[in-house]
């Protein structure tokens, strides 16, 4: 027993036969071993036994009010617990073969009020996990996704530190809610590692100018078709803009060929045609150079496609693992 803080009642009740009735209130703190594996949806069963080791059964027999009276007279307090059931039983405790004592045992079934913990712990954790899941909408090659995920992990860590005082202090068995928090944090870290992998793949063209054949076949041809991602590289769109300041019109060919009569004029015309062919060849070479400069590199396009395929594949695996993990925890919470 702890320190006696019960209120003293200095009154005796006497009846006409001379019998005395003494009422004395006692406040008894009782400890009960709790199983918090299903916290905050746990139901605890505790027992309280009353007996006297001074007065034997032939001197004192313990009796009590009915169970209905004890249940109705129990005071509801803001302790976070709810009395579900109360039973009692009377038995005799045999200390030795000649000494026995009257005993009375109460069996209590208590359920925890889980609404406070659901609102303060589970709902914010689910919202943060949902944000991490929605972060896959961001472009994988952009650094914004990595920064967002790192900020989210930092926020979740601060959330766990703040709510640490609300969680029960127990070593064995480990509460399922601690497993839930650790799993959520682990999934966030895994999604950040996946983003780092995708960003690294986007920088592969600088290291590997050509995509290996087996990577192209396995990821683009096979995995890309399973995920309904087109593995064909888009053609480069080269836009040619005419100079509006240039003078329109055809060149005066007659000025270059004043006369086409005679053998001399024929030779001069042939030289002009050859010169025009050389100019056309130079223009074609310049056009090819410009197209090659403006067209994205083939390796860069292929590595970006590979990064998109792997990103979608890992995202699907991430969703399946999240669903399977959460369903498993919910089933354990409801069936344990």
CSV table of N, CA and C in Angstrom, one decimal, residues 135-198:
chain,number,residue,atom,x,y,z
A,135,UNK,N,4.4,12.2,-53.3
A,135,UNK,CA,5.6,12.9,-53.8
A,135,UNK,C,6.1,12.2,-55.1
A,136,UNK,N,5.7,11.0,-55.4
A,136,UNK,CA,6.1,10.4,-56.6
A,136,UNK,C,5.6,11.1,-57.9
A,137,UNK,N,4.6,12.0,-57.7
A,137,UNK,CA,4.1,12.7,-58.8
A,137,UNK,C,5.1,13.7,-59.3
A,138,UNK,N,6.0,14.2,-58.5
A,138,UNK,CA,7.0,15.1,-58.9
A,138,UNK,C,7.9,14.5,-59.9
A,139,UNK,N,8.5,15.3,-60.8
A,139,UNK,CA,9.4,14.7,-61.8
A,139,UNK,C,10.6,14.0,-61.1
A,140,UNK,N,11.0,12.8,-61.6
A,140,UNK,CA,12.0,12.1,-60.9
A,140,UNK,C,13.4,12.7,-61.1
A,141,UNK,N,13.6,13.3,-62.2
A,141,UNK,CA,15.0,13.9,-62.5
A,141,UNK,C,15.2,15.3,-61.8
A,142,UNK,N,14.1,15.8,-61.2
A,142,UNK,CA,14.2,17.1,-60.6
A,142,UNK,C,14.6,16.9,-59.1
A,143,UNK,N,15.4,17.9,-58.6
A,143,UNK,CA,15.9,17.8,-57.3
A,143,UNK,C,14.8,18.2,-56.3
A,144,UNK,N,13.7,18.7,-56.7
A,144,UNK,CA,12.6,19.1,-55.8
A,144,UNK,C,12.1,17.9,-55.1
A,145,UNK,N,12.0,16.7,-55.8
A,145,UNK,CA,11.5,15.5,-55.1
A,145,UNK,C,12.4,15.1,-54.0
A,146,UNK,N,13.7,15.1,-54.2
A,146,UNK,CA,14.6,14.7,-53.1
A,146,UNK,C,14.5,15.7,-52.0
A,147,UNK,N,14.5,17.0,-52.2
A,147,UNK,CA,14.4,18.0,-51.1
A,147,UNK,C,13.1,17.8,-50.4
A,148,UNK,N,12.0,17.5,-51.1
A,148,UNK,CA,10.7,17.3,-50.4
A,148,UNK,C,10.7,16.1,-49.5
A,149,UNK,N,11.3,15.0,-50.0
A,149,UNK,CA,11.4,13.8,-49.2
A,149,UNK,C,12.3,14.0,-48.0
A,150,UNK,N,13.4,14.7,-48.1
A,150,UNK,CA,14.2,14.9,-47.0
A,150,UNK,C,13.5,15.8,-45.9
A,151,UNK,N,12.8,16.8,-46.4
A,151,UNK,CA,12.0,17.6,-45.5
A,151,UNK,C,10.9,16.8,-44.8
A,152,UNK,N,10.3,15.9,-45.5
A,152,UNK,CA,9.3,15.0,-44.9
A,152,UNK,C,9.8,14.1,-43.9
A,153,UNK,N,11.0,13.5,-44.1
A,153,UNK,CA,11.6,12.7,-43.1
A,153,UNK,C,12.0,13.4,-41.9
A,154,UNK,N,12.5,14.6,-42.1
A,154,UNK,CA,12.9,15.5,-40.9
A,154,UNK,C,11.6,15.8,-40.1
A,155,UNK,N,10.5,16.2,-40.8
A,155,UNK,CA,9.3,16.4,-40.1
A,155,UNK,C,8.7,15.2,-39.3
A,156,UNK,N,8.8,14.1,-39.9
A,156,UNK,CA,8.4,12.8,-39.3
A,156,UNK,C,9.2,12.5,-38.1
A,157,UNK,N,10.5,12.7,-38.2
A,157,UNK,CA,11.4,12.5,-37.0
A,157,UNK,C,11.0,13.4,-35.9
A,158,UNK,N,10.8,14.7,-36.2
A,158,UNK,CA,10.4,15.7,-35.1
A,158,UNK,C,9.0,15.2,-34.5
A,159,UNK,N,8.1,14.7,-35.3
A,159,UNK,CA,6.8,14.2,-34.9
A,159,UNK,C,7.0,13.1,-33.9
A,160,UNK,N,7.9,12.1,-34.2
A,160,UNK,CA,8.2,11.0,-33.3
A,160,UNK,C,8.8,11.5,-32.0
A,161,UNK,N,9.6,12.5,-32.0
A,161,UNK,CA,10.2,13.0,-30.8
A,161,UNK,C,9.2,13.7,-29.9
A,162,UNK,N,8.3,14.4,-30.5
A,162,UNK,CA,7.2,15.1,-29.7
A,162,UNK,C,6.3,14.1,-29.1
A,163,UNK,N,5.9,13.1,-29.8
A,163,UNK,CA,4.9,12.1,-29.3
A,163,UNK,C,5.6,11.0,-28.5
A,164,UNK,N,6.9,11.1,-28.2
A,164,UNK,CA,7.5,10.0,-27.5
A,164,UNK,C,7.0,9.9,-26.1
A,165,UNK,N,6.6,11.0,-25.5
A,165,UNK,CA,6.0,10.9,-24.1
A,165,UNK,C,4.7,10.3,-24.0
A,166,UNK,N,4.0,10.3,-25.1
A,166,UNK,CA,2.6,9.6,-25.1
A,166,UNK,C,2.7,8.1,-25.3
A,167,UNK,N,3.7,7.6,-25.9
A,167,UNK,CA,3.9,6.2,-26.1
A,167,UNK,C,4.2,5.5,-24.8
A,168,UNK,N,3.8,4.3,-24.7
A,168,UNK,CA,4.0,3.5,-23.4
A,168,UNK,C,5.5,3.1,-23.4
A,169,UNK,N,6.0,3.0,-22.2
A,169,UNK,CA,7.4,2.6,-22.0
A,169,UNK,C,7.4,1.1,-21.7
A,170,UNK,N,7.7,0.4,-22.7
A,170,UNK,CA,7.8,-1.1,-22.5
A,170,UNK,C,8.8,-1.7,-23.4
A,171,UNK,N,9.5,-2.8,-22.9
A,171,UNK,CA,10.5,-3.4,-23.6
A,171,UNK,C,10.0,-4.7,-24.3
A,172,UNK,N,9.2,-5.5,-23.6
A,172,UNK,CA,8.6,-6.7,-24.1
A,172,UNK,C,7.2,-6.9,-23.6
A,173,UNK,N,6.3,-7.1,-24.5
A,173,UNK,CA,6.4,-7.2,-26.0
A,173,UNK,C,6.4,-5.8,-26.6
A,174,UNK,N,7.0,-5.6,-27.8
A,174,UNK,CA,7.1,-4.4,-28.4
A,174,UNK,C,5.7,-4.0,-28.9
A,175,UNK,N,5.2,-2.8,-28.6
A,175,UNK,CA,3.8,-2.4,-29.1
A,175,UNK,C,3.8,-2.3,-30.6
A,176,UNK,N,2.6,-2.7,-31.2
A,176,UNK,CA,2.5,-2.6,-32.6
A,176,UNK,C,2.6,-1.2,-33.1
A,177,UNK,N,2.2,-0.2,-32.3
A,177,UNK,CA,2.3,1.2,-32.8
A,177,UNK,C,3.7,1.6,-33.0
A,178,UNK,N,4.7,1.1,-32.2
A,178,UNK,CA,6.1,1.4,-32.4
A,178,UNK,C,6.6,0.7,-33.7
A,179,UNK,N,6.1,-0.5,-34.0
A,179,UNK,CA,6.4,-1.1,-35.3
A,179,UNK,C,5.8,-0.3,-36.5
A,180,UNK,N,4.6,0.2,-36.3
A,180,UNK,CA,4.0,1.0,-37.3
A,180,UNK,C,4.8,2.3,-37.6
A,181,UNK,N,5.2,3.0,-36.6
A,181,UNK,CA,6.0,4.2,-36.8
A,181,UNK,C,7.4,3.9,-37.4
A,182,UNK,N,8.0,2.8,-37.0
A,182,UNK,CA,9.3,2.5,-37.5
A,182,UNK,C,9.2,2.1,-39.0
A,183,UNK,N,8.1,1.4,-39.3
A,183,UNK,CA,7.8,1.0,-40.7
A,183,UNK,C,7.6,2.2,-41.6
A,184,UNK,N,6.8,3.1,-41.1
A,184,UNK,CA,6.5,4.3,-41.9
A,184,UNK,C,7.8,5.1,-42.1
A,185,UNK,N,8.6,5.3,-41.1
A,185,UNK,CA,9.9,6.0,-41.3
A,185,UNK,C,10.8,5.2,-42.3
A,186,UNK,N,10.8,3.9,-42.2
A,186,UNK,CA,11.7,3.1,-43.1
A,186,UNK,C,11.2,3.2,-44.5
A,187,UNK,N,9.9,3.3,-44.7
A,187,UNK,CA,9.3,3.5,-46.1
A,187,UNK,C,9.7,4.8,-46.7
A,188,UNK,N,9.7,5.9,-45.8
A,188,UNK,CA,10.1,7.2,-46.3
A,188,UNK,C,11.6,7.2,-46.7
A,189,UNK,N,12.4,6.5,-45.9
A,189,UNK,CA,13.8,6.5,-46.2
A,189,UNK,C,14.0,5.7,-47.5
A,190,UNK,N,13.3,4.6,-47.7
A,190,UNK,CA,13.4,3.8,-48.9
A,190,UNK,C,13.0,4.6,-50.2
A,191,UNK,N,11.9,5.4,-50.0
A,191,UNK,CA,11.5,6.2,-51.2
A,191,UNK,C,12.5,7.3,-51.5
A,192,UNK,N,13.2,7.8,-50.5
A,192,UNK,CA,14.3,8.8,-50.7
A,192,UNK,C,15.5,8.1,-51.5
A,193,UNK,N,15.8,6.9,-51.1
A,193,UNK,CA,16.9,6.2,-51.8
A,193,UNK,C,16.5,5.9,-53.2
A,194,UNK,N,15.2,5.6,-53.4
A,194,UNK,CA,14.7,5.4,-54.8
A,194,UNK,C,14.9,6.6,-55.6
A,195,UNK,N,14.6,7.8,-55.1
A,195,UNK,CA,14.7,9.0,-55.8
A,195,UNK,C,16.2,9.3,-56.1
A,196,UNK,N,17.1,9.0,-55.2
A,196,UNK,CA,18.5,9.2,-55.4
A,196,UNK,C,19.0,8.3,-56.5
A,197,UNK,N,18.5,7.1,-56.6
A,197,UNK,CA,18.8,6.2,-57.7
A,197,UNK,C,18.4,6.8,-59.1
A,198,UNK,N,17.2,7.3,-59.1
A,198,UNK,CA,16.6,7.8,-60.4
A,198,UNK,C,17.4,9.0,-60.8
